[in-house]
Amino acid sequence: MTPLAVLDDGVTAGLFAGAVGLVGDRGGIQFLAASGHAVADSTAMTPETVFDVASITKVLGATTGVMRAISDGRLTLSDQVARYLPAFRRPELKRIHLGHLLSHRAGLHEWQPLYLAAHGRDDVIDLIADIPLRYPVDSGRHYSDLGMIILGAVLEEAVDESLPQYLLTTHERLGLTQTSYRYNGAATAECDVAATSPGDAYEQQMIRTGSPYPIIIDGGDTPPGGWRRHVLVGEVNDGNCFHALDGVSGHAGLFSTTQDLWQWSMSLMAGCYPDPVSAPFLRPAAIDRSLGFAALNDLAAGPGVMHAGFTGTRVALFPQSGVSVVLLTNRLHPGPAVPDVEPTWRSFLNSAMVLLGLNHD
């Protein structure tokens, strides 16, 4: 199956309103195409469509920012969080260092609706520090939004800049032009924005059911500004980022395009940071010890790393072969279902390998 057929099949099956896919290597972009709609029955998806990349922010933003800060001598992976955030000086938290946050081994809860009890960066940090650890520190990998929120705050303290400003200059150095927090939502013929979910309905369900994570926050049942009920276009989907952190966080909030993600991938793989810095991030280890990324070791392009986003986004880097694969979908739109795009992603990866001549159908 061709990469375009994979996109078209996903649209036809109703897994997402639309998608943009990209396959590239050191020779350039080898495939780039769009299928379906950015906004259902309204705006067609194009290769230039801007997406809320959701948790890809964790690597595109916080992890890359940390790589730069380590390269500049402002951070080390062994730095304790308590060095930068006084709220983490509690005995059970003092052991946590940056490596724990990046490998999701800090023991923090996976998710909580922080916006029910806190607003603003400092209040959110204090709240996270007050929540008892869910797991012993370094006892296992437990993917945590809360840990990446804290990582973003540590980065701001270490570089003495806001995340938007620091990441703006970081991304400019890497050649990115369409990546930012708090995209202004002004869709034009040249730059449209993909819709995500019908408001906060999914997070309301998470709170109501306690699934997939038990809720221990005690702060009411409605954000101070109320629940969003409109289709989200150009405002961050993630509730903690939107309601509690004004659209800026280490765990979510960035908007980007397939071409910027490819440029970012190629810049990292080309060694924009010294090898001792990039090696712990881009040389995949077992998934429970990888830093920032998840390991991806079963494809013809060689050992790789990848990250996914809840809105239906995926990116993979294969440093050995210099291959980058990006799939951006708006699977939450029009809702209310949350389709599984993992089979589409695997099919797209396999079609990319065939396209590049790395394996055969």
mmCIF file of C-alpha atoms in Angstrom:
data_model
loop_
_atom_site.group_PDB
_atom_site.id
_atom_site.type_symbol
_atom_site.label_atom_id
_atom_site.label_comp_id
_atom_site.label_asym_id
_atom_site.label_seq_id
_atom_site.Cartn_x
_atom_site.Cartn_y
_atom_site.Cartn_z
ATOM 1 C CA MET A 1 0.000 0.000 0.000
ATOM 2 C CA THR A 2 1.282 3.489 -0.830
ATOM 3 C CA PRO A 3 1.561 6.199 1.839
ATOM 4 C CA LEU A 4 -1.237 8.167 0.174
ATOM 5 C CA ALA A 5 -3.501 5.117 0.139
ATOM 6 C CA VAL A 6 -2.942 4.755 3.887
ATOM 7 C CA LEU A 7 -4.096 8.343 4.441
ATOM 8 C CA ASP A 8 -7.087 7.956 2.157
ATOM 9 C CA ASP A 9 -8.126 4.702 3.813
ATOM 10 C CA GLY A 10 -8.071 6.344 7.242
ATOM 11 C CA VAL A 11 -10.332 9.126 6.038
ATOM 12 C CA THR A 12 -12.690 6.688 4.301
ATOM 13 C CA ALA A 13 -12.889 4.533 7.448
ATOM 14 C CA GLY A 14 -13.794 7.578 9.544
ATOM 15 C CA LEU A 15 -10.714 7.332 11.744
ATOM 16 C CA PHE A 16 -10.032 11.021 11.211
ATOM 17 C CA ALA A 17 -11.471 13.865 9.188
ATOM 18 C CA GLY A 18 -8.112 14.397 7.530
ATOM 19 C CA ALA A 19 -4.399 13.766 7.675
ATOM 20 C CA VAL A 20 -1.041 14.935 6.373
ATOM 21 C CA GLY A 21 1.824 12.490 5.973
ATOM 22 C CA LEU A 22 5.506 13.035 5.268
ATOM 23 C CA VAL A 23 8.415 10.700 4.583
ATOM 24 C CA GLY A 24 11.915 12.106 4.297
ATOM 25 C CA ASP A 25 15.574 11.236 4.519
ATOM 26 C CA ARG A 26 18.945 12.908 4.053
ATOM 27 C CA GLY A 27 18.090 13.402 0.382
ATOM 28 C CA GLY A 28 15.056 15.534 1.244
ATOM 29 C CA ILE A 29 11.303 15.058 1.475
ATOM 30 C CA GLN A 30 10.366 11.947 -0.513
ATOM 31 C CA PHE A 31 6.620 12.014 0.132
ATOM 32 C CA LEU A 32 4.275 14.759 1.315
ATOM 33 C CA ALA A 33 0.523 14.676 0.848
ATOM 34 C CA ALA A 34 -2.765 15.530 2.517
ATOM 35 C CA SER A 35 -6.133 13.799 2.542
ATOM 36 C CA GLY A 36 -9.560 14.772 3.825
ATOM 37 C CA HIS A 37 -10.499 17.881 5.772
ATOM 38 C CA ALA A 38 -8.851 20.082 8.378
ATOM 39 C CA VAL A 39 -12.347 21.122 9.463
ATOM 40 C CA ALA A 40 -15.071 18.645 8.535
ATOM 41 C CA ASP A 41 -17.216 19.617 5.551
ATOM 42 C CA SER A 42 -15.443 22.965 5.403
ATOM 43 C CA THR A 43 -11.678 23.366 5.030
ATOM 44 C CA ALA A 44 -9.649 20.877 3.004
ATOM 45 C CA MET A 45 -6.494 19.476 4.535
ATOM 46 C CA THR A 46 -3.302 20.673 2.833
ATOM 47 C CA PRO A 47 0.411 19.888 3.307
ATOM 48 C CA GLU A 48 0.719 23.280 5.038
ATOM 49 C CA THR A 49 -2.053 22.687 7.600
ATOM 50 C CA VAL A 50 -1.077 23.568 11.174
ATOM 51 C CA PHE A 51 -1.851 20.980 13.891
ATOM 52 C CA ASP A 52 -2.100 20.966 17.649
ATOM 53 C CA VAL A 53 0.642 18.358 18.047
ATOM 54 C CA ALA A 54 -0.352 17.629 21.673
ATOM 55 C CA SER A 55 2.223 15.468 23.478
ATOM 56 C CA ILE A 56 4.742 15.762 20.663
ATOM 57 C CA THR A 57 5.347 19.050 22.518
ATOM 58 C CA LYS A 58 7.222 16.919 25.057
ATOM 59 C CA VAL A 59 9.998 16.211 22.536
ATOM 60 C CA LEU A 60 9.639 19.104 20.096
ATOM 61 C CA GLY A 61 9.561 21.543 23.007
ATOM 62 C CA ALA A 62 10.755 20.492 26.453
ATOM 63 C CA THR A 63 13.155 17.709 25.458
ATOM 64 C CA THR A 64 14.768 19.740 22.679
ATOM 65 C CA GLY A 65 15.019 22.723 25.024
ATOM 66 C CA VAL A 66 16.781 20.558 27.601
ATOM 67 C CA MET A 67 19.188 19.276 24.921
ATOM 68 C CA ARG A 68 20.108 22.853 24.082
ATOM 69 C CA ALA A 69 20.486 23.804 27.750
ATOM 70 C CA ILE A 70 22.780 20.813 28.379
ATOM 71 C CA SER A 71 24.832 21.725 25.309
ATOM 72 C CA ASP A 72 25.151 25.287 26.627
ATOM 73 C CA GLY A 73 26.191 24.072 30.086
ATOM 74 C CA ARG A 74 23.049 25.299 31.849
ATOM 75 C CA LEU A 75 21.673 21.898 32.850
ATOM 76 C CA THR A 76 22.812 18.335 33.449
ATOM 77 C CA LEU A 77 20.674 15.198 33.471
ATOM 78 C CA SER A 78 21.633 14.615 37.117
ATOM 79 C CA ASP A 79 20.388 18.023 38.306
ATOM 80 C CA GLN A 80 17.815 17.643 41.060
ATOM 81 C CA VAL A 81 14.473 19.300 40.426
ATOM 82 C CA ALA A 82 14.640 20.788 43.930
ATOM 83 C CA ARG A 83 17.621 22.890 42.817
ATOM 84 C CA TYR A 84 15.270 24.904 40.619
ATOM 85 C CA LEU A 85 11.840 24.443 42.207
ATOM 86 C CA PRO A 86 11.666 24.901 46.013
ATOM 87 C CA ALA A 87 8.340 23.052 46.160
ATOM 88 C CA PHE A 88 10.269 19.850 45.366
ATOM 89 C CA ARG A 89 12.447 20.023 48.480
ATOM 90 C CA ARG A 90 10.097 17.651 50.309
ATOM 91 C CA PRO A 91 12.021 14.508 51.350
ATOM 92 C CA GLU A 92 10.197 12.140 48.987
ATOM 93 C CA LEU A 93 10.689 14.535 46.055
ATOM 94 C CA LYS A 94 14.327 15.531 46.584
ATOM 95 C CA ARG A 95 15.591 12.405 44.801
ATOM 96 C CA ILE A 96 13.913 13.369 41.534
ATOM 97 C CA HIS A 97 16.321 14.598 38.877
ATOM 98 C CA LEU A 98 15.948 15.580 35.228
ATOM 99 C CA GLY A 99 16.747 12.087 33.997
ATOM 100 C CA HIS A 100 13.781 10.774 35.987
ATOM 101 C CA LEU A 101 11.441 13.305 34.397
ATOM 102 C CA LEU A 102 12.683 12.611 30.870
ATOM 103 C CA SER A 103 12.413 8.838 31.263
ATOM 104 C CA HIS A 104 9.044 9.092 33.064
ATOM 105 C CA ARG A 105 10.475 7.441 36.175
ATOM 106 C CA ALA A 106 9.843 10.223 38.698
ATOM 107 C CA GLY A 107 6.838 8.447 40.246
ATOM 108 C CA LEU A 108 4.429 11.304 39.555
ATOM 109 C CA HIS A 109 0.813 10.694 38.579
ATOM 110 C CA GLU A 110 0.184 10.183 34.883
ATOM 111 C CA TRP A 111 -2.565 12.823 34.779
ATOM 112 C CA GLN A 112 -4.779 14.876 37.038
ATOM 113 C CA PRO A 113 -7.240 17.705 36.206
ATOM 114 C CA LEU A 114 -4.981 20.304 37.803
ATOM 115 C CA TYR A 115 -7.212 23.118 36.509
ATOM 116 C CA LEU A 116 -9.889 22.216 39.046
ATOM 117 C CA ALA A 117 -7.618 23.419 41.864
ATOM 118 C CA ALA A 118 -4.853 25.621 40.416
ATOM 119 C CA HIS A 119 -4.202 28.313 37.840
ATOM 120 C CA GLY A 120 -0.867 29.712 36.768
ATOM 121 C CA ARG A 121 2.554 28.086 36.651
ATOM 122 C CA ASP A 122 3.496 28.572 40.314
ATOM 123 C CA ASP A 123 0.154 27.320 41.643
ATOM 124 C CA VAL A 124 0.375 24.280 39.369
ATOM 125 C CA ILE A 125 3.916 23.464 40.539
ATOM 126 C CA ASP A 126 2.850 23.709 44.189
ATOM 127 C CA LEU A 127 -0.171 21.502 43.538
ATOM 128 C CA ILE A 128 1.877 18.810 41.782
ATOM 129 C CA ALA A 129 4.409 18.863 44.626
ATOM 130 C CA ASP A 130 1.580 18.434 47.175
ATOM 131 C CA ILE A 131 0.106 15.381 45.441
ATOM 132 C CA PRO A 132 1.563 12.191 46.962
ATOM 133 C CA LEU A 133 3.731 10.223 44.571
ATOM 134 C CA ARG A 134 1.837 7.494 42.745
ATOM 135 C CA TYR A 135 4.912 5.245 42.452
ATOM 136 C CA PRO A 136 8.317 5.066 44.174
ATOM 137 C CA VAL A 137 10.924 7.179 42.372
ATOM 138 C CA ASP A 138 12.802 5.195 39.690
ATOM 139 C CA SER A 139 10.630 2.100 40.190
ATOM 140 C CA GLY A 140 9.397 1.942 36.602
ATOM 141 C CA ARG A 141 8.348 3.929 33.554
ATOM 142 C CA HIS A 142 4.968 5.601 34.035
ATOM 143 C CA TYR A 143 4.301 8.128 31.283
ATOM 144 C CA SER A 144 3.464 11.380 33.060
ATOM 145 C CA ASP A 145 2.086 14.684 31.874
ATOM 146 C CA LEU A 146 2.786 16.073 35.337
ATOM 147 C CA GLY A 147 6.466 15.227 35.039
ATOM 148 C CA MET A 148 6.789 17.103 31.758
ATOM 149 C CA ILE A 149 4.958 20.113 33.187
ATOM 150 C CA ILE A 150 7.621 20.165 35.890
ATOM 151 C CA LEU A 151 10.402 19.706 33.314
ATOM 152 C CA GLY A 152 9.171 22.767 31.426
ATOM 153 C CA ALA A 153 9.239 24.798 34.642
ATOM 154 C CA VAL A 154 12.782 23.608 35.455
ATOM 155 C CA LEU A 155 13.895 24.632 31.973
ATOM 156 C CA GLU A 156 12.461 28.134 32.432
ATOM 157 C CA GLU A 157 14.302 28.526 35.736
ATOM 158 C CA ALA A 158 17.588 27.207 34.362
ATOM 159 C CA VAL A 159 17.674 29.503 31.319
ATOM 160 C CA ASP A 160 15.853 32.439 32.952
ATOM 161 C CA GLU A 161 13.454 32.761 30.019
ATOM 162 C CA SER A 162 9.850 31.835 29.354
ATOM 163 C CA LEU A 163 9.243 28.630 27.401
ATOM 164 C CA PRO A 164 7.789 30.487 24.390
ATOM 165 C CA GLN A 165 10.803 32.783 24.125
ATOM 166 C CA TYR A 166 13.429 30.117 24.730
ATOM 167 C CA LEU A 167 11.842 27.655 22.333
ATOM 168 C CA LEU A 168 11.333 30.361 19.698
ATOM 169 C CA THR A 169 15.081 30.957 19.487
ATOM 170 C CA THR A 170 15.753 27.212 19.794
ATOM 171 C CA HIS A 171 13.433 26.414 16.899
ATOM 172 C CA GLU A 172 14.770 29.280 14.786
ATOM 173 C CA ARG A 173 18.274 27.803 15.119
ATOM 174 C CA LEU A 174 16.907 24.496 13.856
ATOM 175 C CA GLY A 175 15.206 26.110 10.862
ATOM 176 C CA LEU A 176 11.587 25.850 12.024
ATOM 177 C CA THR A 177 9.162 28.544 10.858
ATOM 178 C CA GLN A 178 5.648 27.286 11.709
ATOM 179 C CA THR A 179 6.037 26.045 15.285
ATOM 180 C CA SER A 180 4.789 28.010 18.285
ATOM 181 C CA TYR A 181 2.641 28.077 21.394
ATOM 182 C CA ARG A 182 -0.798 29.662 21.378
ATOM 183 C CA TYR A 183 -1.286 29.719 17.653
ATOM 184 C CA ASN A 184 -3.524 32.723 16.985
ATOM 185 C CA GLY A 185 -6.106 30.711 15.066
ATOM 186 C CA ALA A 186 -6.131 33.031 12.043
ATOM 187 C CA ALA A 187 -6.606 30.534 9.226
ATOM 188 C CA THR A 188 -5.692 31.800 5.798
ATOM 189 C CA ALA A 189 -5.504 30.264 2.363
ATOM 190 C CA GLU A 190 -1.785 29.725 2.993
ATOM 191 C CA CYS A 191 -2.041 28.443 6.571
ATOM 192 C CA ASP A 192 -5.115 26.608 7.820
ATOM 193 C CA VAL A 193 -5.506 24.998 11.223
ATOM 194 C CA ALA A 194 -6.824 21.502 11.845
ATOM 195 C CA ALA A 195 -9.757 21.173 14.219
ATOM 196 C CA THR A 196 -9.420 18.896 17.229
ATOM 197 C CA SER A 197 -12.103 17.906 19.724
ATOM 198 C CA PRO A 198 -15.651 19.122 20.449
ATOM 199 C CA GLY A 199 -14.584 21.106 23.501
ATOM 200 C CA ASP A 200 -13.552 19.415 26.739
ATOM 201 C CA ALA A 201 -15.959 16.487 26.479
ATOM 202 C CA TYR A 202 -13.287 13.791 26.707
ATOM 203 C CA GLU A 203 -11.666 15.225 29.850
ATOM 204 C CA GLN A 204 -15.086 15.637 31.447
ATOM 205 C CA GLN A 205 -15.584 11.921 30.865
ATOM 206 C CA MET A 206 -12.180 11.126 32.395
ATOM 207 C CA ILE A 207 -13.131 13.050 35.538
ATOM 208 C CA ARG A 208 -16.617 11.554 35.714
ATOM 209 C CA THR A 209 -15.455 7.949 35.318
ATOM 210 C CA GLY A 210 -12.018 8.054 36.935
ATOM 211 C CA SER A 211 -10.733 6.245 33.869
ATOM 212 C CA PRO A 212 -8.021 5.701 32.795
ATOM 213 C CA TYR A 213 -6.612 7.378 35.935
ATOM 214 C CA PRO A 214 -8.146 7.763 39.408
ATOM 215 C CA ILE A 215 -8.868 11.408 40.238
ATOM 216 C CA ILE A 216 -7.522 12.655 43.567
ATOM 217 C CA ILE A 217 -7.787 16.402 42.955
ATOM 218 C CA ASP A 218 -10.356 18.009 45.241
ATOM 219 C CA GLY A 219 -11.292 21.367 43.785
ATOM 220 C CA GLY A 220 -14.799 21.200 42.385
ATOM 221 C CA ASP A 221 -15.978 19.791 39.098
ATOM 222 C CA THR A 222 -15.699 22.757 36.700
ATOM 223 C CA PRO A 223 -12.756 24.926 35.586
ATOM 224 C CA PRO A 224 -13.054 28.574 36.656
ATOM 225 C CA GLY A 225 -13.756 29.642 33.067
ATOM 226 C CA GLY A 226 -16.237 26.824 32.469
ATOM 227 C CA TRP A 227 -16.077 23.884 30.112
ATOM 228 C CA ARG A 228 -15.427 24.466 26.427
ATOM 229 C CA ARG A 229 -18.225 23.112 24.244
ATOM 230 C CA HIS A 230 -17.251 24.462 20.814
ATOM 231 C CA VAL A 231 -15.076 22.749 18.209
ATOM 232 C CA LEU A 232 -11.489 23.630 19.019
ATOM 233 C CA VAL A 233 -9.606 25.226 16.143
ATOM 234 C CA GLY A 234 -6.378 27.062 16.914
ATOM 235 C CA GLU A 235 -6.593 26.686 20.702
ATOM 236 C CA VAL A 236 -4.827 23.922 22.567
ATOM 237 C CA ASN A 237 -6.881 20.790 23.150
ATOM 238 C CA ASP A 238 -5.194 19.726 26.405
ATOM 239 C CA GLY A 239 -7.207 20.893 29.417
ATOM 240 C CA ASN A 240 -4.334 21.456 31.829
ATOM 241 C CA CYS A 241 -2.428 23.455 29.250
ATOM 242 C CA PHE A 242 -5.473 25.554 28.327
ATOM 243 C CA HIS A 243 -7.284 26.056 31.633
ATOM 244 C CA ALA A 244 -4.386 26.003 34.111
ATOM 245 C CA LEU A 245 -1.329 27.137 32.164
ATOM 246 C CA ASP A 246 -2.658 29.660 29.617
ATOM 247 C CA GLY A 247 -1.608 27.573 26.643
ATOM 248 C CA VAL A 248 2.067 27.122 27.547
ATOM 249 C CA SER A 249 3.560 23.978 29.091
ATOM 250 C CA GLY A 250 6.308 21.409 28.765
ATOM 251 C CA HIS A 251 3.798 18.636 28.118
ATOM 252 C CA ALA A 252 1.470 20.183 25.513
ATOM 253 C CA GLY A 253 0.620 23.406 23.703
ATOM 254 C CA LEU A 254 2.799 23.551 20.590
ATOM 255 C CA PHE A 255 1.296 23.856 17.114
ATOM 256 C CA SER A 256 3.325 22.783 14.094
ATOM 257 C CA THR A 257 3.314 21.283 10.590
ATOM 258 C CA THR A 258 4.662 18.102 9.018
ATOM 259 C CA GLN A 259 7.413 20.065 7.279
ATOM 260 C CA ASP A 260 8.582 21.741 10.494
ATOM 261 C CA LEU A 261 8.624 18.366 12.240
ATOM 262 C CA TRP A 262 10.710 16.956 9.408
ATOM 263 C CA GLN A 263 13.112 19.906 9.604
ATOM 264 C CA TRP A 264 13.382 19.426 13.368
ATOM 265 C CA SER A 265 14.009 15.695 12.930
ATOM 266 C CA MET A 266 16.741 16.221 10.358
ATOM 267 C CA SER A 267 18.416 18.935 12.441
ATOM 268 C CA LEU A 268 18.576 16.684 15.500
ATOM 269 C CA MET A 269 19.884 13.736 13.491
ATOM 270 C CA ALA A 270 22.465 15.916 11.735
ATOM 271 C CA GLY A 271 24.104 16.590 15.087
ATOM 272 C CA CYS A 272 22.997 20.119 15.876
ATOM 273 C CA TYR A 273 24.016 19.322 19.456
ATOM 274 C CA PRO A 274 27.315 17.616 20.404
ATOM 275 C CA ASP A 275 27.230 13.826 20.390
ATOM 276 C CA PRO A 276 27.560 13.462 24.197
ATOM 277 C CA VAL A 277 24.382 15.538 24.492
ATOM 278 C CA SER A 278 22.298 13.951 21.760
ATOM 279 C CA ALA A 279 23.334 10.342 22.326
ATOM 280 C CA PRO A 280 21.132 9.647 25.401
ATOM 281 C CA PHE A 281 18.142 10.988 23.496
ATOM 282 C CA LEU A 282 18.540 9.765 19.920
ATOM 283 C CA ARG A 283 20.183 6.376 20.462
ATOM 284 C CA PRO A 284 17.186 4.317 21.528
ATOM 285 C CA ALA A 285 17.467 2.217 24.629
ATOM 286 C CA ALA A 286 14.804 0.003 26.167
ATOM 287 C CA ILE A 287 11.591 2.019 26.303
ATOM 288 C CA ASP A 288 11.637 2.297 30.097
ATOM 289 C CA ARG A 289 15.075 3.955 30.010
ATOM 290 C CA SER A 290 14.842 6.124 26.895
ATOM 291 C CA LEU A 291 15.061 9.869 27.431
ATOM 292 C CA GLY A 292 12.213 11.983 26.092
ATOM 293 C CA PHE A 293 11.296 9.591 23.292
ATOM 294 C CA ALA A 294 10.018 6.026 23.060
ATOM 295 C CA ALA A 295 12.196 3.405 21.374
ATOM 296 C CA LEU A 296 11.234 2.058 17.936
ATOM 297 C CA ASN A 297 13.362 -0.914 16.967
ATOM 298 C CA ASP A 298 11.423 -3.124 14.570
ATOM 299 C CA LEU A 299 11.687 -1.372 11.205
ATOM 300 C CA ALA A 300 14.071 -1.595 8.250
ATOM 301 C CA ALA A 301 15.319 1.966 8.805
ATOM 302 C CA GLY A 302 17.192 0.766 11.881
ATOM 303 C CA PRO A 303 16.877 1.716 15.555
ATOM 304 C CA GLY A 304 14.644 4.750 15.981
ATOM 305 C CA VAL A 305 12.793 6.939 18.424
ATOM 306 C CA MET A 306 9.248 8.253 18.239
ATOM 307 C CA HIS A 307 6.562 10.171 20.061
ATOM 308 C CA ALA A 308 2.796 10.363 19.791
ATOM 309 C CA GLY A 309 0.190 12.993 20.586
ATOM 310 C CA PHE A 310 -3.379 12.456 21.825
ATOM 311 C CA THR A 311 -4.851 14.543 19.011
ATOM 312 C CA GLY A 312 -3.686 11.884 16.519
ATOM 313 C CA THR A 313 -0.099 12.900 15.808
ATOM 314 C CA ARG A 314 3.039 10.787 15.380
ATOM 315 C CA VAL A 315 6.699 11.439 14.528
ATOM 316 C CA ALA A 316 9.613 9.002 14.190
ATOM 317 C CA LEU A 317 13.358 9.559 13.738
ATOM 318 C CA PHE A 318 15.849 6.919 12.574
ATOM 319 C CA PRO A 319 19.346 8.372 13.143
ATOM 320 C CA GLN A 320 21.231 5.455 11.586
ATOM 321 C CA SER A 321 19.547 5.835 8.191
ATOM 322 C CA GLY A 322 18.584 9.502 8.474
ATOM 323 C CA VAL A 323 14.897 8.745 7.902
ATOM 324 C CA SER A 324 12.066 10.810 9.347
ATOM 325 C CA VAL A 325 8.371 9.865 9.210
ATOM 326 C CA VAL A 326 5.545 12.205 10.273
ATOM 327 C CA LEU A 327 1.820 11.503 10.434
ATOM 328 C CA LEU A 328 -0.531 14.249 11.629
ATOM 329 C CA THR A 329 -4.252 13.500 11.888
ATOM 330 C CA ASN A 330 -7.219 15.161 13.563
ATOM 331 C CA ARG A 331 -8.683 11.957 14.997
ATOM 332 C CA LEU A 332 -10.700 13.814 17.669
ATOM 333 C CA HIS A 333 -12.665 15.646 14.984
ATOM 334 C CA PRO A 334 -15.586 15.721 14.593
ATOM 335 C CA GLY A 335 -15.977 13.475 17.670
ATOM 336 C CA PRO A 336 -17.179 12.313 20.108
ATOM 337 C CA ALA A 337 -15.393 8.998 19.370
ATOM 338 C CA VAL A 338 -11.627 8.722 19.902
ATOM 339 C CA PRO A 339 -10.477 6.310 17.159
ATOM 340 C CA ASP A 340 -7.264 4.306 17.474
ATOM 341 C CA VAL A 341 -4.802 5.539 14.831
ATOM 342 C CA GLU A 342 -2.006 3.164 15.837
ATOM 343 C CA PRO A 343 -2.810 0.656 13.046
ATOM 344 C CA THR A 344 -2.781 3.534 10.540
ATOM 345 C CA TRP A 345 0.565 4.676 11.927
ATOM 346 C CA ARG A 346 2.078 1.216 11.581
ATOM 347 C CA SER A 347 0.775 0.941 8.029
ATOM 348 C CA PHE A 348 2.170 4.379 7.217
ATOM 349 C CA LEU A 349 5.575 3.442 8.654
ATOM 350 C CA ASN A 350 5.645 0.232 6.622
ATOM 351 C CA SER A 351 4.625 2.068 3.449
ATOM 352 C CA ALA A 352 7.410 4.583 4.136
ATOM 353 C CA MET A 353 9.970 1.779 4.330
ATOM 354 C CA VAL A 354 8.776 0.457 0.962
ATOM 355 C CA LEU A 355 8.827 3.930 -0.590
ATOM 356 C CA LEU A 356 12.441 4.406 0.502
ATOM 357 C CA GLY A 357 13.425 0.985 -0.814
ATOM 358 C CA LEU A 358 14.277 -0.327 2.646
ATOM 359 C CA ASN A 359 11.919 -3.287 2.437
ATOM 360 C CA HIS A 360 9.275 -4.733 0.158
ATOM 361 C CA ASP A 361 5.527 -5.342 0.288
#
